[in-house]
Structure formats: C-alpha cells, structure tokens
CSV table of C-alpha atoms in Angstrom, one decimal:
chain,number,residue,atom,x,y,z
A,1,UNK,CA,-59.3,62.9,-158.8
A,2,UNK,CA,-63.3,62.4,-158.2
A,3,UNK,CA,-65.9,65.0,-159.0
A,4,UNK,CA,-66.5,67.0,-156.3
A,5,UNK,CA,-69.9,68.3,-156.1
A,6,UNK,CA,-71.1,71.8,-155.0
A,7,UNK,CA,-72.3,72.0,-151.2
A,8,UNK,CA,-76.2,73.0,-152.5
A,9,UNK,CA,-76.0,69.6,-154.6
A,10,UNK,CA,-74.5,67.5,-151.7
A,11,UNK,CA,-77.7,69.0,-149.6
A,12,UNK,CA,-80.2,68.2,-152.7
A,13,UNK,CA,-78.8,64.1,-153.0
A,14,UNK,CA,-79.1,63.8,-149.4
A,15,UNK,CA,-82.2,64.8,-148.4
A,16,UNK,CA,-83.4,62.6,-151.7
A,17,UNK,CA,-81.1,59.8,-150.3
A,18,UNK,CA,-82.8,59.9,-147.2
A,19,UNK,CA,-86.7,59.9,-148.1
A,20,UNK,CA,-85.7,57.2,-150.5
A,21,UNK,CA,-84.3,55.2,-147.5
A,22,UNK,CA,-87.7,56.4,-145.6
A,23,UNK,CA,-89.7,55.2,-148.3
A,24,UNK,CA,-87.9,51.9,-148.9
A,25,UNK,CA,-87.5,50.9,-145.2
A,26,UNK,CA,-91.3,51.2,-144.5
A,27,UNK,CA,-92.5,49.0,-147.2
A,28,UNK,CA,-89.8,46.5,-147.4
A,29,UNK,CA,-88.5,43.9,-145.4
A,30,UNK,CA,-84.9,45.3,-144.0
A,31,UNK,CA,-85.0,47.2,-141.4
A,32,UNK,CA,-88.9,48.7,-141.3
A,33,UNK,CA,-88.8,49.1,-137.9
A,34,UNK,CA,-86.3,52.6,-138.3
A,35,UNK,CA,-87.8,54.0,-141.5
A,36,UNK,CA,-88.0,57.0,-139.6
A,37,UNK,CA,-84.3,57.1,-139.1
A,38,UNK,CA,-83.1,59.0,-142.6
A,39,UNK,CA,-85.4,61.8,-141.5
A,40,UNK,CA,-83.4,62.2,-138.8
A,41,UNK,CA,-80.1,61.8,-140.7
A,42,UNK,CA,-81.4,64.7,-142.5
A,43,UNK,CA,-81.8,66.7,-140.0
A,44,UNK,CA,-78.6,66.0,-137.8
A,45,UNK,CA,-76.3,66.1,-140.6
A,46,UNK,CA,-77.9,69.0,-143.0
A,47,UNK,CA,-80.4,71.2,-140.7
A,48,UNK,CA,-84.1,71.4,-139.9
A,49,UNK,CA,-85.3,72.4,-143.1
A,50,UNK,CA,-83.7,69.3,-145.1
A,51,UNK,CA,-85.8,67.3,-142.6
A,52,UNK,CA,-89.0,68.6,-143.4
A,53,UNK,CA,-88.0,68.3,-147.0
A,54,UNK,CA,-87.3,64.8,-147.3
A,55,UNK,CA,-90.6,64.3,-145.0
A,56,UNK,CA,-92.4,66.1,-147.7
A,57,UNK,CA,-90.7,64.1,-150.5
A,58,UNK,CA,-91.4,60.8,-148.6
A,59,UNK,CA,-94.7,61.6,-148.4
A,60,UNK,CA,-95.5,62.3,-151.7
A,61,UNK,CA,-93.6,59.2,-152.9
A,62,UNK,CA,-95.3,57.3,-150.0
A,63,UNK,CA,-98.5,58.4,-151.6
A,64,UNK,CA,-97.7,58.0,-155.6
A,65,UNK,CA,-96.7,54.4,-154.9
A,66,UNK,CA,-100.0,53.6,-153.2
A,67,UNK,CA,-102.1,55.5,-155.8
A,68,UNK,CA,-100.2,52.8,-158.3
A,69,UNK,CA,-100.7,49.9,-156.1
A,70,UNK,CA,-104.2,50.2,-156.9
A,71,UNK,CA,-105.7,53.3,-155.3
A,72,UNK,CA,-106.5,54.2,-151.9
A,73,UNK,CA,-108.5,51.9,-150.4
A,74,UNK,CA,-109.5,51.7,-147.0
A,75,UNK,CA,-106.8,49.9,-145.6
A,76,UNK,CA,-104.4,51.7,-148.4
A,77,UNK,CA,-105.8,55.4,-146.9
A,78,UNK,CA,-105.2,54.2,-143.9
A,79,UNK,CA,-101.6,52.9,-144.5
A,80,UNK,CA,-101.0,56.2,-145.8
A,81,UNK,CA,-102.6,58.4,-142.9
A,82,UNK,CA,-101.0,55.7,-140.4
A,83,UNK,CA,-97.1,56.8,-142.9
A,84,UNK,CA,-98.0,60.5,-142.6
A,85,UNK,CA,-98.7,60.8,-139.2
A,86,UNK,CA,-95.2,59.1,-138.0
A,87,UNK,CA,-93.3,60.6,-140.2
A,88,UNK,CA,-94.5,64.2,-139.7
A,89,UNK,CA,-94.4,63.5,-135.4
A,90,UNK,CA,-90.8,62.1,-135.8
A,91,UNK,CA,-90.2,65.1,-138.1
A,92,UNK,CA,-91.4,67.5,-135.2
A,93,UNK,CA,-89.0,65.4,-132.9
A,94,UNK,CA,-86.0,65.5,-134.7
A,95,UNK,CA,-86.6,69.0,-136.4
A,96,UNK,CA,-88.6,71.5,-134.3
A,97,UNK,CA,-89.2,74.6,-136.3
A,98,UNK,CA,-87.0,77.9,-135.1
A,99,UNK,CA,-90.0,79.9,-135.0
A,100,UNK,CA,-93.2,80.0,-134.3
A,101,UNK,CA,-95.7,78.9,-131.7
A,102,UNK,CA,-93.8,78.5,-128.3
A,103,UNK,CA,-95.5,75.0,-127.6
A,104,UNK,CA,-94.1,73.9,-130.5
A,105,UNK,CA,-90.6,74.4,-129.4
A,106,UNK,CA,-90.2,71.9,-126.0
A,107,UNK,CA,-87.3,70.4,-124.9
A,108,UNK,CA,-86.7,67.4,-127.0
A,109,UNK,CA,-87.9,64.7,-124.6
A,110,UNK,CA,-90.7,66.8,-124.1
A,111,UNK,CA,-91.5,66.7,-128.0
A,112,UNK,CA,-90.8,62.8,-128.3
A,113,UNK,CA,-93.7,62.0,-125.8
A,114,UNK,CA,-96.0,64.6,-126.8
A,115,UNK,CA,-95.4,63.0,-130.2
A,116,UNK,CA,-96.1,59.5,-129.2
A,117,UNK,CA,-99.0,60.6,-127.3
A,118,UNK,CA,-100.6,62.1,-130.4
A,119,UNK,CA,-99.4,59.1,-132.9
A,120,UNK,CA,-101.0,56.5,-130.6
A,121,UNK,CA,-104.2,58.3,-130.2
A,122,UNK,CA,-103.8,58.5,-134.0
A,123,UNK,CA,-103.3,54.9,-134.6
A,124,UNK,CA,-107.0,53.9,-133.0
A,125,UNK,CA,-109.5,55.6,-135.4
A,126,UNK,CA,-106.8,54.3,-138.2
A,127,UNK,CA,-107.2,51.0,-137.2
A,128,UNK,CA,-111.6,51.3,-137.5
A,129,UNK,CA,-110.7,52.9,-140.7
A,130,UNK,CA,-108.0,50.3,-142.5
A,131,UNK,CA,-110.3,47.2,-140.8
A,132,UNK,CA,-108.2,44.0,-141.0
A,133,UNK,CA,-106.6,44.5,-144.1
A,134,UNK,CA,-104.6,46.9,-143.3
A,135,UNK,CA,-100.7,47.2,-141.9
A,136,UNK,CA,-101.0,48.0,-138.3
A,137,UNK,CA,-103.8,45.4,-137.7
A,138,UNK,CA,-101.8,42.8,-139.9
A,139,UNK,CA,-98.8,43.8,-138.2
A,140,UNK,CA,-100.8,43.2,-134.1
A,141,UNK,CA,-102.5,39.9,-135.6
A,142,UNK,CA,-98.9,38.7,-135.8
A,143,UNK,CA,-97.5,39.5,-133.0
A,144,UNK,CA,-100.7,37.8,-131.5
A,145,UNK,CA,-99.9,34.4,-133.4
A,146,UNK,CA,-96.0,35.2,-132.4
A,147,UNK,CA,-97.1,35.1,-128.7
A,148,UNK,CA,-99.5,32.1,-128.9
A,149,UNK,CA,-96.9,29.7,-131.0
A,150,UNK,CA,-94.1,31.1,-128.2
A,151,UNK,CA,-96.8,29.8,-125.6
A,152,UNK,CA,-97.3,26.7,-126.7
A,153,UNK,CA,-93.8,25.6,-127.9
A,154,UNK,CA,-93.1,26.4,-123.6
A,155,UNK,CA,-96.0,23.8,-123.3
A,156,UNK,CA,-95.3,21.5,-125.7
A,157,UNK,CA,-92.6,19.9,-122.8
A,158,UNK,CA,-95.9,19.1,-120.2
A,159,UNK,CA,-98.7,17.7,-122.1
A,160,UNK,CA,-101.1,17.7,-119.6
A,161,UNK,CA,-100.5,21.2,-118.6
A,162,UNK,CA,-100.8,21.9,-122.6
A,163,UNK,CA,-103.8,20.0,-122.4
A,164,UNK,CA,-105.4,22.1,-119.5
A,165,UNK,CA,-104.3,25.6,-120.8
A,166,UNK,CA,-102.9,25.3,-124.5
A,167,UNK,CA,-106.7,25.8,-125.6
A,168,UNK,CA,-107.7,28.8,-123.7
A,169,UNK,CA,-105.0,31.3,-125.5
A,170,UNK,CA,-106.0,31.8,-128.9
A,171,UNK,CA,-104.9,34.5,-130.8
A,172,UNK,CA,-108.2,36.9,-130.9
A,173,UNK,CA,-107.9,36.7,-126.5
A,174,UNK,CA,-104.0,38.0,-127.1
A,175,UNK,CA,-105.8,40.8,-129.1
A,176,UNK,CA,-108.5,41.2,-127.0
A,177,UNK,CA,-105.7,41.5,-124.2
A,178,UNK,CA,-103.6,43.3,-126.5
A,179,UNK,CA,-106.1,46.1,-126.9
A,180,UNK,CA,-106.6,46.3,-123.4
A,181,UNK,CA,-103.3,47.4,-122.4
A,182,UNK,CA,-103.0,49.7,-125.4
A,183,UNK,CA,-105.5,52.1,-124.4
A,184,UNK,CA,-103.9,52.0,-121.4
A,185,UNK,CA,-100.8,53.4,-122.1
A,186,UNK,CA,-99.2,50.7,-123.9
A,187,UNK,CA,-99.6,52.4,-127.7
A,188,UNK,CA,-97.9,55.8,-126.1
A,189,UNK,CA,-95.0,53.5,-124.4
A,190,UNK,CA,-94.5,51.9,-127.8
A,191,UNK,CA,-95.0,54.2,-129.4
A,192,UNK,CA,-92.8,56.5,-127.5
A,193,UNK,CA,-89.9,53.8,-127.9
A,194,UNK,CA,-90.5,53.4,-130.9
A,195,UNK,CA,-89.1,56.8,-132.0
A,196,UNK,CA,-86.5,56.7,-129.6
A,197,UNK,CA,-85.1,53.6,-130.9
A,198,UNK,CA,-84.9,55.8,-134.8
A,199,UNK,CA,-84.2,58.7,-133.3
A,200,UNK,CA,-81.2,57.2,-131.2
A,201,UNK,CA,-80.2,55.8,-135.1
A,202,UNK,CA,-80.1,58.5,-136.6
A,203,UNK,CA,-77.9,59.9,-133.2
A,204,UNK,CA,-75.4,57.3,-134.7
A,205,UNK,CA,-75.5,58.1,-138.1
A,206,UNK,CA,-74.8,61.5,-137.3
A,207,UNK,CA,-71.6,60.2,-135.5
A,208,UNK,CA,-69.9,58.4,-137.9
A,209,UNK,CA,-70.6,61.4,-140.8
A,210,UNK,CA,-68.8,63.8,-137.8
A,211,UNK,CA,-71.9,65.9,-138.1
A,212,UNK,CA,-74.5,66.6,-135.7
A,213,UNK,CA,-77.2,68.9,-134.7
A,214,UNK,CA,-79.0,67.0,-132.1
A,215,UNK,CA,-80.1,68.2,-128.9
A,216,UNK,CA,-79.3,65.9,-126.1
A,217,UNK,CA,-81.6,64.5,-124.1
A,218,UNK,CA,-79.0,64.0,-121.3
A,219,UNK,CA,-79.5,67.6,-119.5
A,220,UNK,CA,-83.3,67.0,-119.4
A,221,UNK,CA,-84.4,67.9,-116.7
A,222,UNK,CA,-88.8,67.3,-116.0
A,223,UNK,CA,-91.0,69.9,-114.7
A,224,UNK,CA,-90.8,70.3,-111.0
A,225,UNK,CA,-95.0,69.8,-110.8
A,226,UNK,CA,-94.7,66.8,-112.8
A,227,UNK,CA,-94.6,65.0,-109.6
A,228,UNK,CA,-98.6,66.5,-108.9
A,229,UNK,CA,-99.6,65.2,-112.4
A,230,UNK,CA,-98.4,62.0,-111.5
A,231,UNK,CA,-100.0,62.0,-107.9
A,232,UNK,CA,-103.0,62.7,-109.6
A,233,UNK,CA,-103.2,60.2,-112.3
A,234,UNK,CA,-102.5,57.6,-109.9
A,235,UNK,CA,-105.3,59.0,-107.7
A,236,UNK,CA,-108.2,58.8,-111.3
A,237,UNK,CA,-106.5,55.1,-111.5
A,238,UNK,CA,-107.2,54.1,-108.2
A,239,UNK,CA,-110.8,56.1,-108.3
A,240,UNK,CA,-111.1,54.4,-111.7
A,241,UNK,CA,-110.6,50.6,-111.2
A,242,UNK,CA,-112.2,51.3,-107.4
A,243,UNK,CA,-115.9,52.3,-108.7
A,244,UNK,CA,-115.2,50.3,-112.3
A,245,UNK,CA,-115.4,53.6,-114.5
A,246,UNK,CA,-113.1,52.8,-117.8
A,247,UNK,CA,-113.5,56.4,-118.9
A,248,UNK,CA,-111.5,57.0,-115.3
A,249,UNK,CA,-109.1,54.6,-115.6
A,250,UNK,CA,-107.7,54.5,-119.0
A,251,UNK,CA,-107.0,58.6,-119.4
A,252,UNK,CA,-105.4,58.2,-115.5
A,253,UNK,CA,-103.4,55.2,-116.9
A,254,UNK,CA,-102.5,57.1,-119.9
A,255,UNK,CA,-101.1,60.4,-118.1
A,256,UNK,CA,-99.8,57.8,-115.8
A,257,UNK,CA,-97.1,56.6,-118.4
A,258,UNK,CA,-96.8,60.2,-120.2
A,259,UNK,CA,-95.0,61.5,-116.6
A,260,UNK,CA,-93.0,57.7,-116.3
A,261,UNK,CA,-91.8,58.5,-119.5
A,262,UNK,CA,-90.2,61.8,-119.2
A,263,UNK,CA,-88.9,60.4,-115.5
A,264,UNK,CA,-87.7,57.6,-117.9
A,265,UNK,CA,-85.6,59.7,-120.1
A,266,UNK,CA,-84.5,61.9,-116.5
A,267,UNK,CA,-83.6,59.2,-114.6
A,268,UNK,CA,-81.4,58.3,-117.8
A,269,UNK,CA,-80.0,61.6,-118.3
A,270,UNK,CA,-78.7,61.0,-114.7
A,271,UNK,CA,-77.0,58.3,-115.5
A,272,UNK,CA,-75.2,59.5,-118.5
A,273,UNK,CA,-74.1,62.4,-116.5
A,274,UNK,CA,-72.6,61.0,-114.4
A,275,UNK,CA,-70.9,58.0,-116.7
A,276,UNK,CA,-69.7,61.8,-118.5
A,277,UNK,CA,-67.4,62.8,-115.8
A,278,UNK,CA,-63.9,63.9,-116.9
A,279,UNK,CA,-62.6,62.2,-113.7
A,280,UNK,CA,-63.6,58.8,-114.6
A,281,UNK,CA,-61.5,56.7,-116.2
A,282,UNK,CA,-62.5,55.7,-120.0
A,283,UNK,CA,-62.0,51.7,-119.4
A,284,UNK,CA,-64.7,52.3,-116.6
A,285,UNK,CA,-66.8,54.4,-118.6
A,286,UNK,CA,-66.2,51.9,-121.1
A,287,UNK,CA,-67.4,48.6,-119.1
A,288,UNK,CA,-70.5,50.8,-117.8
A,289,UNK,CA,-71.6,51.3,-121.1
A,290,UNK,CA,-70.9,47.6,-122.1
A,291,UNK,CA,-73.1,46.8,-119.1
A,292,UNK,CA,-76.0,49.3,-119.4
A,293,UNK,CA,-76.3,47.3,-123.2
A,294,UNK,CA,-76.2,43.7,-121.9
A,295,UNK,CA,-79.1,45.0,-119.0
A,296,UNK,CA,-81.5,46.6,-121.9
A,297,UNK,CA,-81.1,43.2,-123.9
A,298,UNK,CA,-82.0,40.9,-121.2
A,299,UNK,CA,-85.6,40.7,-121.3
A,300,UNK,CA,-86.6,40.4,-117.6
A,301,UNK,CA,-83.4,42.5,-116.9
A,302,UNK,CA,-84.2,45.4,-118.8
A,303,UNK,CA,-88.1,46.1,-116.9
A,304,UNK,CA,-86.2,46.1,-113.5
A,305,UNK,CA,-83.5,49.0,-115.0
A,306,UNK,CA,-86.7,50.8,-116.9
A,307,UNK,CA,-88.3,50.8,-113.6
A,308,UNK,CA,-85.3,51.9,-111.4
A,309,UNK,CA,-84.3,54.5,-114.0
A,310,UNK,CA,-88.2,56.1,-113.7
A,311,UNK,CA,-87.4,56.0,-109.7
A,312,UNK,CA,-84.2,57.7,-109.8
A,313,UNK,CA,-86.0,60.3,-112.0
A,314,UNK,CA,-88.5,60.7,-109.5
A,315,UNK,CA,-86.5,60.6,-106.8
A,316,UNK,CA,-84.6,63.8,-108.2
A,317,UNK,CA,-87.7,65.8,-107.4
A,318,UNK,CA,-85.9,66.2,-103.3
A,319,UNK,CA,-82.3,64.9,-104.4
A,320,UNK,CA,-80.1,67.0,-106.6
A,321,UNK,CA,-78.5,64.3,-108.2
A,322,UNK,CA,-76.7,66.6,-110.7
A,323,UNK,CA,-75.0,69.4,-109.2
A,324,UNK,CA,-71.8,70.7,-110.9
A,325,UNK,CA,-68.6,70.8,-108.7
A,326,UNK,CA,-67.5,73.8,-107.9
A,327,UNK,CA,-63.3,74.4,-108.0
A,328,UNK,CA,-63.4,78.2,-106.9
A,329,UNK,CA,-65.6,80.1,-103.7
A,330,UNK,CA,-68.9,78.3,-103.9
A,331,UNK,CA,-71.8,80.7,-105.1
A,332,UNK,CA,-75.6,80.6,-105.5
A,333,UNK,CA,-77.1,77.5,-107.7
A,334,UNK,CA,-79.1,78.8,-110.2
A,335,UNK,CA,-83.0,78.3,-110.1
C-alpha cells in the first residue's frame, strides 16, 4: 500500500511542483513557450491562493538563479523584470483575487487582454533597458533571421528574382518592420495569445487531474459600447495615417486590436455554444472540433477564421446569436 500524504502536504508539493516547472520551462529548452502554464495548474486544480504562491516561489527562484549567474546585469534585470511581469499578469488571469478593488475582478477575457495590454507596454522600456543582450531582443533577432533564411530558401528556386530582391531583406529591415507592427498592436495580439495558448494548457491539465476551477470564457459576452470604442479607434486610425500623426495612429491601432480581441474570444464563445448543444449529436460535435483544429493550424486558413470569428462577435451587437430555448410559456429575456 503507498504512503498517502495528508491533503495540506499534497497542496505544499504542488504548488512547489508547479513553480519548479515555471522556473524550468522559462530557462530551458522544452517547452518555454508555456512556462506560464504550472501557474495555472495551480490555480485550476488547488485554488487562487496556491497560484499566487507558486508565482511568488517562482519568482524568488527566478531571481536567486540570476543573482548566481552572475548578478543582475542590465540585460539580466531586465530578464528578470521581463519574468516578473508575465508571470504576475498570467497570475492575475488565471487567479483574480476574491476581494478587493472591483476593477480587479473582470470577466476573465476581460483580464487576459487587459493583461496583455499592460505586459506589451511593459516589454518596450525592457527592451531599452536589457539592450541586445538580453532575451526578448535575442529572442526577435531570431525570429528576424528565421524570416529572412525562410525568404530566401522560397528564392533560392528563381535566381534572378533572388538576385533582384534577395539583397533588400536583411534582418535589421525585418526588425525595423517588426517594430513597426508591434507598437501597433502586434505586442498586445501576441502577447494576448500568448497567454491564451498557457492558459488554454493549463485548461487541459486541469482535465485530465478531474479538477478544475476555471472560468469559462465561452459565456463572455463584450460590453454593448464596445462597438463605440471601436468606431472610434478606427476613426484616430483614419485621422492618424490621413494627416501623418504616429502619436494618432499607433494608440487608435492599439485600442483597435484591444476591442478585436475581446470580439475574438465572443465570436468564439459563439461557436462553442452552439457546438454545446445537448441536441447535437457527439460524432458531429466531434468532427466540428476536429475541423475547427485543422483550420487554426493552417497558416493562411487560420487569419480567415480569426477574422470571421471577430465579425460574428461583432455582428452579435444587433443579432442575438445565443438565446436559450425556451420549452414552457415564453417569458421576458433578461437584460
């Protein structure tokens, strides 16, 4: 018979297991793109508090292991800060505290943007501070080089054509280009997805240990004046690029994506509402959800279905898309 150890000790070794794993999955080579996942293990299958535990534990190892790697540097510091701020925003996400401040309490889609809207302003003074030593711009100067070799292996078939253009992209113009579409809502989008991606991990996790204490993000449902934020941001876009004033554009672009998002995530909770109906049958539910995979891994595929998804969510501003059937006398919809 195996030792069976007392429920307070099971809660200790897992939220210990799970900074470890945080730890270990953000400074080594499997699987560093979810090392924000065990946080949310913690939370899903203990309770809020074990989250902000193991953040707190990750943290501090986080920081002993750099202070023995030689010290905090700049680019070290800013490894550190760039560690910190994740993990505490993903913490907020996954964990929201019971009481407090009402603002810190949204709706869970709510907190993931507002999260990745305050990481990816985050990342920019990180980056000035770390300078090109440090992770994240390692990390961009990568994918740079990853997109030039890509472009000129496609070229590599038409040697004139490689001739003509293969000179022009250099890495410092994907940067250059790079940064451009950052500030303009590209570092909340990935950022945003970023966290989804761990947080929908940890969903999983959560799963196959029968223990969950998620919220779901399919009964979201965006704020009706959304719509007017939108209208707007689209308007300081237009007004923006029209008279050639950056400090127009790039906050319009910004809000821009912060509303796509949370039609994003609505226009998906559609979906899954309706793929959640007891009157389908399960090898059709099934097949739709083998489907909706295939469409997110196909890389020209999957923008299309991003995009349509952020329409339907839209679009559910004047349709009710998600009105519950009634079986007895109808009665008044709630507000």
């Amino acid at each position: 018979m195996g030792v069976q150890l007392p429920s307070t000790w099971r809660i200790l070794f897992g939220i210990a297991l799970c900074s470890a794993a945080c730890v270990w999955f953000a400074r080594g080579v499997f699987a560093p793109a979810f090392f924000l996942a065990p946080l949310g293990v913690a939370a899903y299958c203990f309770s809020p508090s074990s989250a902000w535990v193991a953040s707190a534990a990750a943290l501090g190892a986080n920081g002993v292991i750099t202070m023995s790697a030689g010290g905090f540097s700049a680019s070290g510091l800013a490894n550190s800060l760039y560690f910190a701020l994740m993990v505490l925003s993903f913490s907020w996400i996954a964990a929201p505290p019971r009481q407090g401040p009402s603002f810190l309490r949204f709706q869970a889609a709510v907190r993931l943007v507002m999260a990745a809207a305050l990481s990816a302003a985050g990342i920019i003074p990180l980056l000035v501070l770390g300078g090109a030593d440090s992770g994240i711009s390692v990390m961009m100067r990568r994918q740079a080089e990853f997109v030039v070799s890509v472009y000129q292996s496609m070229l590599a078939s038409d040697p004139v054509e490689a001739a003509a253009l293969g000179g022009e992209l250099s890495a410092d113009l994907v940067l250059k280009l790079m940064g451009a579409i950052a500030i303009r809502g590209g570092a909340l989008f990935s950022t945003a997805f970023f966290f989804f991606i761990n947080r929908q991990a940890a969903v999983i996790a959560s799963w196959l240990s029968r223990r969950t204490g998620r919220e779901r993000l399919s009964f979201f449902h965006a704020w009706p004046r959304l719509i007017w934020v939108l209208s707007l941001s689209l308007l300081v876009i237009l007004a923006g690029t029209i008279f050639e004033k950056p400090y127009l554009e790039i906050p319009g672009w910004n809000l821009a994506v912060f509303c796509a998002i949370l039609y994003l995530i609505q226009g998906g909770s559609i979906v899954l509402y309706f793929l959640a109906r007891p009157e389908l049958p399960f090898l059709f539910r099934s097949l739709a959800n083998i489907v909706i995979v295939i469409i997110f891994l196909s890389p020209i595929v999957n923008g299309i279905a991003l995009g349509v998804l952020t329409l339907l969510g839209i679009a559910e501003n004047w349709v009710p898309f998600r009105i519950p059937r009634q079986k007895g006398p109808s009665s008044t919809p709630e507000g």
